[in-house]
GROMACS .gro file of C-alpha atoms in nm:
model
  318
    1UNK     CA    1   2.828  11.965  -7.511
    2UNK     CA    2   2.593  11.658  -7.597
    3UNK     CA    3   2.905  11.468  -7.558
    4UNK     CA    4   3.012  11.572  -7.261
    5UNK     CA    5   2.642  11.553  -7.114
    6UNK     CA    6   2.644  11.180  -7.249
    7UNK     CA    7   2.998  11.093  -7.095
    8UNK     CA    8   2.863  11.280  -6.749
    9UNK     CA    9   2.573  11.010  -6.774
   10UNK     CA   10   2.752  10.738  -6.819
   11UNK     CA   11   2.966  10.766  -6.562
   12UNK     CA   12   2.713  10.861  -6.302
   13UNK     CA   13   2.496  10.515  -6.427
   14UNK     CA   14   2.838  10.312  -6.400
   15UNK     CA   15   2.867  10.465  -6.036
   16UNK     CA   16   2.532  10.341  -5.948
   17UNK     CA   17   2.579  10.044  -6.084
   18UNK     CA   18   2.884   9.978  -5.908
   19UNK     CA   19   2.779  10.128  -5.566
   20UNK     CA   20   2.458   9.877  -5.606
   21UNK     CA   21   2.702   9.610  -5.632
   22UNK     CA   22   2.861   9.724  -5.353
   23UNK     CA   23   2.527   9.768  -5.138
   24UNK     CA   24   2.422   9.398  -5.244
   25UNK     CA   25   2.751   9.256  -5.113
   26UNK     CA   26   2.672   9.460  -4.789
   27UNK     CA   27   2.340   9.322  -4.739
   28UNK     CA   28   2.432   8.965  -4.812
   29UNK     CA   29   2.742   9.014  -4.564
   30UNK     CA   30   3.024   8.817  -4.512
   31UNK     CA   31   3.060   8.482  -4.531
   32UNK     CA   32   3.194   8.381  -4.159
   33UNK     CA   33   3.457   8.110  -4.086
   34UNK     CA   34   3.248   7.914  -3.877
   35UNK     CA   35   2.968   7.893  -4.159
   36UNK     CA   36   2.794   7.519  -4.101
   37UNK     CA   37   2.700   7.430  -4.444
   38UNK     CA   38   2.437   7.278  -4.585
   39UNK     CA   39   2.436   6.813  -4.583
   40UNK     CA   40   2.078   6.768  -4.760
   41UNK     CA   41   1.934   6.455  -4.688
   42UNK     CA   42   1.793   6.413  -4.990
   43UNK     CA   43   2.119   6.393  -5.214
   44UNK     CA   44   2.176   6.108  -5.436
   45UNK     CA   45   2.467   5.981  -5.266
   46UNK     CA   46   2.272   5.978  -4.918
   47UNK     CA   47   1.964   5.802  -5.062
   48UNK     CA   48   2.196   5.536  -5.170
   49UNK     CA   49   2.355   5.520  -4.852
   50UNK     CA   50   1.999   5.465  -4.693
   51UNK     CA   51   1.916   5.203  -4.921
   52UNK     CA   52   2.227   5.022  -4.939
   53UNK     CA   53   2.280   4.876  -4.600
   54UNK     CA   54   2.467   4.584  -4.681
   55UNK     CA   55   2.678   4.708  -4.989
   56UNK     CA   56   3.072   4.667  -4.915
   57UNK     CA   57   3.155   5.039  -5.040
   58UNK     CA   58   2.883   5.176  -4.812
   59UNK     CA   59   3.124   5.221  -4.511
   60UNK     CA   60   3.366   5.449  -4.744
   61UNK     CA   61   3.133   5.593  -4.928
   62UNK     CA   62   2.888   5.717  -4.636
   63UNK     CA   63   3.213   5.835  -4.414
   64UNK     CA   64   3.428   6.026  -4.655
   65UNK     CA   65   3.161   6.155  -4.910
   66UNK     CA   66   2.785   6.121  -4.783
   67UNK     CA   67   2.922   6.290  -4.469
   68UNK     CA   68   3.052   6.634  -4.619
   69UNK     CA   69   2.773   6.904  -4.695
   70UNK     CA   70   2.750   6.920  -5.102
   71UNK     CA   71   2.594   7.155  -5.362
   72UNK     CA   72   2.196   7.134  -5.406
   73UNK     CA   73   2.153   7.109  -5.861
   74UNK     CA   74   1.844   7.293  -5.961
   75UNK     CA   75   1.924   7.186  -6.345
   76UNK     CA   76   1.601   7.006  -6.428
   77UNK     CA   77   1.338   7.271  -6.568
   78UNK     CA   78   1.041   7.265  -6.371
   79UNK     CA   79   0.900   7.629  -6.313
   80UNK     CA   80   0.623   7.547  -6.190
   81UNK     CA   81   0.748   7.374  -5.905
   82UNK     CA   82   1.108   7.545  -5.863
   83UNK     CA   83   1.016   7.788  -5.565
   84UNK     CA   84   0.888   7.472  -5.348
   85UNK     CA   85   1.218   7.231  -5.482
   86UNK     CA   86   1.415   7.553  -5.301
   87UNK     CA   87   1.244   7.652  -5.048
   88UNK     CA   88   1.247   7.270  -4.957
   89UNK     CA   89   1.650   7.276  -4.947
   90UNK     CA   90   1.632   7.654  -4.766
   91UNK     CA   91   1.399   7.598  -4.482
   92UNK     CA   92   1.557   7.223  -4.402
   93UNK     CA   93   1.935   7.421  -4.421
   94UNK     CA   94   1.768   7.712  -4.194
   95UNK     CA   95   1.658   7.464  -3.882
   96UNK     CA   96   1.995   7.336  -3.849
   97UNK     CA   97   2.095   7.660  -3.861
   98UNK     CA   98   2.354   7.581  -4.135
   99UNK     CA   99   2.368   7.762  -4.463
  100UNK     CA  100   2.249   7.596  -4.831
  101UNK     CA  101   2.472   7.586  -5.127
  102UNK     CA  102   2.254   7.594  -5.465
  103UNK     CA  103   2.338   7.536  -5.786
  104UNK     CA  104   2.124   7.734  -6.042
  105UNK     CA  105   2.204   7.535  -6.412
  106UNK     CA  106   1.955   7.634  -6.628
  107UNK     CA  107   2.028   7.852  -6.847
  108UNK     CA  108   1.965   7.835  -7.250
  109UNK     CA  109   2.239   7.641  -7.450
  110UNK     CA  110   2.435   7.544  -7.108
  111UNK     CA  111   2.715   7.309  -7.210
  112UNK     CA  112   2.715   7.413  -7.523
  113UNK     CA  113   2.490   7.155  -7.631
  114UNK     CA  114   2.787   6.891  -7.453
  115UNK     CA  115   2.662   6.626  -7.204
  116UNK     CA  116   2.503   6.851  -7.003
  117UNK     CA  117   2.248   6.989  -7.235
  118UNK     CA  118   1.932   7.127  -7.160
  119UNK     CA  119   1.792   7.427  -6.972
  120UNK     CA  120   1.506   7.655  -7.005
  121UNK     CA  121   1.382   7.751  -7.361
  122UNK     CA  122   1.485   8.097  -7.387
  123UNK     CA  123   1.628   8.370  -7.200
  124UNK     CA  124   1.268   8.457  -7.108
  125UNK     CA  125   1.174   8.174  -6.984
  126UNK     CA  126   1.468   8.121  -6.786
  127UNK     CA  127   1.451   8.492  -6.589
  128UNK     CA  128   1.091   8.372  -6.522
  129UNK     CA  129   1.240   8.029  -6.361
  130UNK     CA  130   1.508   8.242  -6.150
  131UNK     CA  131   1.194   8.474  -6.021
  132UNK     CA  132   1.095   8.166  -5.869
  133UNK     CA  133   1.423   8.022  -5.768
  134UNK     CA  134   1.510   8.355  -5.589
  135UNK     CA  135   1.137   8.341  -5.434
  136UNK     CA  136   1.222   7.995  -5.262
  137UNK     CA  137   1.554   8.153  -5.089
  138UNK     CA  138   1.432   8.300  -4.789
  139UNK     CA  139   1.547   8.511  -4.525
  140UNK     CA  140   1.841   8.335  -4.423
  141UNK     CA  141   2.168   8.319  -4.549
  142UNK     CA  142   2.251   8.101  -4.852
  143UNK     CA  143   2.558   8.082  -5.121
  144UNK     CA  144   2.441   8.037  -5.489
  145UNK     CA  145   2.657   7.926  -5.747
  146UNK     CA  146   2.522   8.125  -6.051
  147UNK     CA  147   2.542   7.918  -6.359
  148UNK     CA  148   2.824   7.709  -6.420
  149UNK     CA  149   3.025   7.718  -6.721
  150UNK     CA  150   2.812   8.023  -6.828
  151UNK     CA  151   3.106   8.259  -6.892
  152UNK     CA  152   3.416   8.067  -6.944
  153UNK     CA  153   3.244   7.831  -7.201
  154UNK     CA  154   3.069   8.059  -7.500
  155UNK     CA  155   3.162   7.938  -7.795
  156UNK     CA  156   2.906   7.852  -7.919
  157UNK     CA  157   2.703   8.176  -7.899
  158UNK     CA  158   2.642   8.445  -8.161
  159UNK     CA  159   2.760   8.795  -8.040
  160UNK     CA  160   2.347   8.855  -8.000
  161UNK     CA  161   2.342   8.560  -7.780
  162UNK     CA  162   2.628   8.617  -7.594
  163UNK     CA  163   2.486   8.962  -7.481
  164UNK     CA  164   2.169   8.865  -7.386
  165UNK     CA  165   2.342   8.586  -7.160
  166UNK     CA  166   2.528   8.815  -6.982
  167UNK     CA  167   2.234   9.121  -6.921
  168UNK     CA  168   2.046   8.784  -6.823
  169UNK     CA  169   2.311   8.683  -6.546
  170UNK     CA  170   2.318   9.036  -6.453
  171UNK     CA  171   1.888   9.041  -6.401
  172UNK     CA  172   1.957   8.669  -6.230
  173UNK     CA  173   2.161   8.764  -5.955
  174UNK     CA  174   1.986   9.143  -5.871
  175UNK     CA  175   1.633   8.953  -5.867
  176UNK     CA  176   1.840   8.650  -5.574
  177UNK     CA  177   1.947   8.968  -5.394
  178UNK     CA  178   1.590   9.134  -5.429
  179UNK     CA  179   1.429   8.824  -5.299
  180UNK     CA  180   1.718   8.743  -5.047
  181UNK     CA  181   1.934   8.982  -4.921
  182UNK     CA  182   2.087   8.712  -4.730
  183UNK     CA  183   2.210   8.503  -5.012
  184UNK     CA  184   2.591   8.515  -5.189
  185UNK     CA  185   2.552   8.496  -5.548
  186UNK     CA  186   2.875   8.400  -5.727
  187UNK     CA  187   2.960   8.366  -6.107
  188UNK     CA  188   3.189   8.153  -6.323
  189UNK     CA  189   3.560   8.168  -6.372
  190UNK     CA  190   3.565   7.890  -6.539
  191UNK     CA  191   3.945   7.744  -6.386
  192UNK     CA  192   4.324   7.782  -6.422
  193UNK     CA  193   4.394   7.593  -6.711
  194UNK     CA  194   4.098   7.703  -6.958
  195UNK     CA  195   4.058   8.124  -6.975
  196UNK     CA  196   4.359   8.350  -6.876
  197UNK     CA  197   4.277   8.565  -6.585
  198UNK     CA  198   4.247   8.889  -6.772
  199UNK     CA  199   3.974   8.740  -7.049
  200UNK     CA  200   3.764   8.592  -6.776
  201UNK     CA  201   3.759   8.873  -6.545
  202UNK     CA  202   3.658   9.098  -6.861
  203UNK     CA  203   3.362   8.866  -6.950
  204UNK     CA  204   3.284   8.872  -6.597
  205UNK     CA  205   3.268   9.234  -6.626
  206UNK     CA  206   3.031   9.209  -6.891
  207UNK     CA  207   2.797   8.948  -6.710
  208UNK     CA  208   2.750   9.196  -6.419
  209UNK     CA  209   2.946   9.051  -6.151
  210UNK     CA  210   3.048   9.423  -6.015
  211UNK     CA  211   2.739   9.571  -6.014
  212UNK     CA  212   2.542   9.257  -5.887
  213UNK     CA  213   2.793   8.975  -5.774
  214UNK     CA  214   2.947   8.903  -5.449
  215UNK     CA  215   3.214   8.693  -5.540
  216UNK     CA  216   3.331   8.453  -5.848
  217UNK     CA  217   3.401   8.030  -5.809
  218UNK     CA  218   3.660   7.806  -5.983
  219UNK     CA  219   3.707   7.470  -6.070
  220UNK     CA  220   3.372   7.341  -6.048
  221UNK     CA  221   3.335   7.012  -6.187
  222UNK     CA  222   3.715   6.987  -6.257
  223UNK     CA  223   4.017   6.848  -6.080
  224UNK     CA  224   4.269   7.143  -6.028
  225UNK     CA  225   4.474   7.181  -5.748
  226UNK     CA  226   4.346   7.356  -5.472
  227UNK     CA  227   4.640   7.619  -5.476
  228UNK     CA  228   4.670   7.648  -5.854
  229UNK     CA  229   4.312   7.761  -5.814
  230UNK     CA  230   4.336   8.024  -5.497
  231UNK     CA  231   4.650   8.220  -5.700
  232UNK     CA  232   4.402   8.209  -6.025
  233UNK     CA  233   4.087   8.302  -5.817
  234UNK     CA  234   4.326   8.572  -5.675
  235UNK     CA  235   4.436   8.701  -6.069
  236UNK     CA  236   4.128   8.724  -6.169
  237UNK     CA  237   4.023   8.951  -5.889
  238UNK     CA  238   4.290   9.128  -5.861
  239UNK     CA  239   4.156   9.222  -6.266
  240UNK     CA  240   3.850   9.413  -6.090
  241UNK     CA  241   4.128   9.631  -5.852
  242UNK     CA  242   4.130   9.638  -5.470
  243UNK     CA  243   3.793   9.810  -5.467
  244UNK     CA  244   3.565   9.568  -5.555
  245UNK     CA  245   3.516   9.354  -5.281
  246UNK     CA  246   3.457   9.035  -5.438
  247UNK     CA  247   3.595   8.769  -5.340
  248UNK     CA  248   3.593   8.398  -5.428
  249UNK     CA  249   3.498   7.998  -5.350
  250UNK     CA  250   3.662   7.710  -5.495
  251UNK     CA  251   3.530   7.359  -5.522
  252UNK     CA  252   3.754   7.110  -5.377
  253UNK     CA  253   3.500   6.797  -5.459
  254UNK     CA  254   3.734   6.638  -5.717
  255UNK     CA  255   4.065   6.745  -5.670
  256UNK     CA  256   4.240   6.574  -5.441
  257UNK     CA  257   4.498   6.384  -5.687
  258UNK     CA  258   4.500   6.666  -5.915
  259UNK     CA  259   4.392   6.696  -6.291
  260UNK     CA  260   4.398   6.338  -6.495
  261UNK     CA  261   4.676   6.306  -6.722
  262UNK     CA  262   4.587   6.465  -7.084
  263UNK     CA  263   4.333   6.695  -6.849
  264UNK     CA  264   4.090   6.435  -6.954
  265UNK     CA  265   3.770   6.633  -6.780
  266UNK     CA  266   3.531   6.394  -6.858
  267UNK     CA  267   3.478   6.060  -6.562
  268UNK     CA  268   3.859   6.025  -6.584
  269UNK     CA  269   3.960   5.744  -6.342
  270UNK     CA  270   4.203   5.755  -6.046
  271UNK     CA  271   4.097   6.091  -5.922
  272UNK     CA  272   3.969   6.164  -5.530
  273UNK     CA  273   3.807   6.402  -5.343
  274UNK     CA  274   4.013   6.699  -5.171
  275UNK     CA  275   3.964   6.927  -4.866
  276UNK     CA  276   3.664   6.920  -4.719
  277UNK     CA  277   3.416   7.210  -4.737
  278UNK     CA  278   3.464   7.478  -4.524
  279UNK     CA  279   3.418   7.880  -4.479
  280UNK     CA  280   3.798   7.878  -4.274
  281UNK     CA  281   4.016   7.875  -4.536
  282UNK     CA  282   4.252   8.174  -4.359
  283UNK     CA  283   4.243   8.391  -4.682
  284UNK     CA  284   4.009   8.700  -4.687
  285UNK     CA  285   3.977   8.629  -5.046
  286UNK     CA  286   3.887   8.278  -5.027
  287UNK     CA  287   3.539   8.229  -4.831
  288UNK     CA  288   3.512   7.872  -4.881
  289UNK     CA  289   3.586   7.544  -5.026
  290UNK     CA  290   3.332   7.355  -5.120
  291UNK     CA  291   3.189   7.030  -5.292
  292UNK     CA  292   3.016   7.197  -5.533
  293UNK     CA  293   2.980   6.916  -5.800
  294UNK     CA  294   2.887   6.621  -5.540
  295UNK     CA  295   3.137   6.316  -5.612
  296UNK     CA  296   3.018   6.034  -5.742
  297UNK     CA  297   2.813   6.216  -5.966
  298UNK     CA  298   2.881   6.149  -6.329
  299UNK     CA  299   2.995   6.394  -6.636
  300UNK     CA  300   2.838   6.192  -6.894
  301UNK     CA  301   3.075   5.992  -7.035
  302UNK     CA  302   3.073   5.670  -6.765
  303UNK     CA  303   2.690   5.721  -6.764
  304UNK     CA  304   2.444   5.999  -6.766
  305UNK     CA  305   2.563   6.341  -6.702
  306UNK     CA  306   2.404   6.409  -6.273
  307UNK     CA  307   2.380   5.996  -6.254
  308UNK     CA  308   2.520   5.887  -5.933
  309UNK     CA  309   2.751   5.595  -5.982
  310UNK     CA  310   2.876   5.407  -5.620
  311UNK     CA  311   3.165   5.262  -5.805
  312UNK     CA  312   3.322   5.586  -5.949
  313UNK     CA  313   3.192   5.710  -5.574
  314UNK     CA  314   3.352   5.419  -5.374
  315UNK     CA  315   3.678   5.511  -5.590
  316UNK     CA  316   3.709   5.867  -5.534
  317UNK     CA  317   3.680   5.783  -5.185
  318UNK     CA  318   3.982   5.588  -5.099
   0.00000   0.00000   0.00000
C-alpha cells in the first residue's frame, strides 16, 4: 500500500510540475513574428563603430553586423551590480518597444574550465546572482538564453555536481518566470553534430526544461547550418512528445558558410554570418533566429574569449 501511496505521489508532483511548466509558458506567451528585437547600443561591435570613423572596414562592419540586434552577455560576475547591468539592457529594449535577448553565463565550472572559464563560486552563489538577474527583467517581454553549454558539455562534472547543476537550472529559470512572467527562458541543446537528440533531450529533462522552460536553442557559438539545426531542434523536441509545447531558437550569427573544415570550433577562419535575426521564421517550432553569440566576438583562441576583434569582424562580414 506504501508503494502504491508513494507511486500515487509521484505522479501527482510530476503533474504539477509539468502543468507549472505549462502555466509558465502561458504567462510568458508566444513569441510573435513581428517581434522587434533588441540592437543595444552599448555592444562592443557598436562602440567600435562609434569610435572608428575613419577605419576602412567600418562601412561593412557597421552595415552587415553592427546593424542586426545581438545577444546582451551577462558572463562577468558582479552581483552586486547585476540587477542594474539588466535592467539597463531591459528598460532601453522596452522604449523602443523591441524585445531584449540576454545571455545568462555564469554558472560554476562553465566551459569546463576551456577558454571560457569563470562564473560564480558555487551553485549558491550563482542562484543568488540569477535572483538579481531575474529582478532586473521587468515587466515586458524578453528571451533569455539560459546558460550556454550547460547541458550538452558535462564532462567534467561528478554525478554530485552534475545534479546540483541541473536542480540549479531548474530554480534559475522558475525564479526569471517569478520575477518576469513576460520573459522566454530557453536551455541548451548543445547542436547537431555534438549530443544525439535522444541524450540531450533526456538531460534536458533532468535540468527542468518541462516543468520550467519555454523552449530549448542550438548552435550557439557554432557554425551549423541553419537547416541541419531546425530538423535537430525539431528531434530533440519531438523527444518531449507533442504535449509539451516547447519550442525552439537557433542562432544564425556564425553560420552562414557552414561549419570549418575538421569542425574546427574555435576562431576558425573563412566563416560568415547567416540569416539575420528574426521571430518569422514560418515554423511554429522555430520562434526565432538569432545572433546570439555577436560576430566578431572571439572564442579564445585568436584572442581573449568575449574580445571583439574588427578584423575577424570585417571578415565574417563579406
Amino acid at each position: 500500500m506504501r508503494v502504491i501511496r508513494a507511486l500515487a505521489a509521484a505522479a501527482l508532483a510530476t503533474t504539477f510540475l509539468v502543468g507549472a511548466g505549462q502555466a509558465s509558458r502561458a504567462a510568458a506567451g508566444e513569441l510573435p513574428s513581428v517581434t522587434a528585437f533588441f540592437n543595444d547600443p552599448g555592444s562592443q561591435v557598436n562602440k567600435w563603430v562609434a569610435a572608428n570613423p575613419n577605419d576602412s572596414r567600418r562601412a561593412r562592419i557597421a552595415s552587415r553586423i553592427a546593424s542586426q540586434p545581438q545577444g546582451v552577455w551577462f558572463s562577468r560576475y558582479t552581483p552586486g551590480t547585476v540587477t542594474e547591468d539588466v535592467r539597463k539592457v531591459t528598460s532601453a529594449a522596452s522604449a523602443k518597444g523591441q524585445v531584449p535577448v540576454l545571455v545568462a553565463y555564469q554558472l560554476p565550472n562553465r566551459d569546463c574550465g576551456g577558454a571560457s572559464a569563470g562564473g560564480a563560486p558555487d551553485l549558491a552563489s550563482y542562484d543568488a546572482w540569477m535572483r538579481g538577474f531575474a529582478a532586473g527583467l521587468g515587466s515586458g517581454p524578453s528571451v533569455v538564453i539560459l546558460e550556454p553549454d550547460s547541458i550538452a558539455l558535462i564532462s567534467c562534472l561528478s554525478p554530485a555536481e552534475l545534479s546540483g547543476r541541473y536542480a540549479s537550472l531548474a530554480r534559475a529559470s522558475a525564479t526569471i518566470h517569478a520575477a518576469a512572467p513576460k520573459a522566454r527562458v530557453y536551455f541548451d541543446a548543445g547542436h547537431s553534430a555534438w549530443n544525439s537528440p535522444a541524450v540531450q533531450a533526456s538531460r534536458l529533462r533532468s535540468a527542468g526544461v518541462l516543468s520550467s522552460g519555454d523552449g530549448i536553442y542550438s548552435n550557439v557559438s557554432n557554425y551549423r547550418r541553419t537547416a541541419d539545426e531546425v530538423a535537430f531542434a525539431k528531434a530533440v523536441l519531438a523527444q518531449f512528445g507533442g504535449s509539451s509545447g516547447l519550442t525552439a531558437v537557433i542562432d544564425t550569427s556564425r553560420n552562414g558558410n557552414g561549419p570549418a573544415p575538421g569542425d574546427t570550433w574555435c576562431d576558425p577562419r573563412g566563416r560568415k554570418v547567416g540569416e539575420n535575426p528574426t521571430a518569422g521564421t514560418g515554423d511554429p517550432a522555430i520562434d526565432a533566429y538569432l545572433w546570439i553569440k555577436p560576430p566578431g566576438e572571439l572564442d579564445g583562441c585568436a584572442g581573449a574569449a568575449g574580445s571583439f576583434s574588427p578584423d575577424y569582424a570585417y571578415e565574417m562580414a563579406g
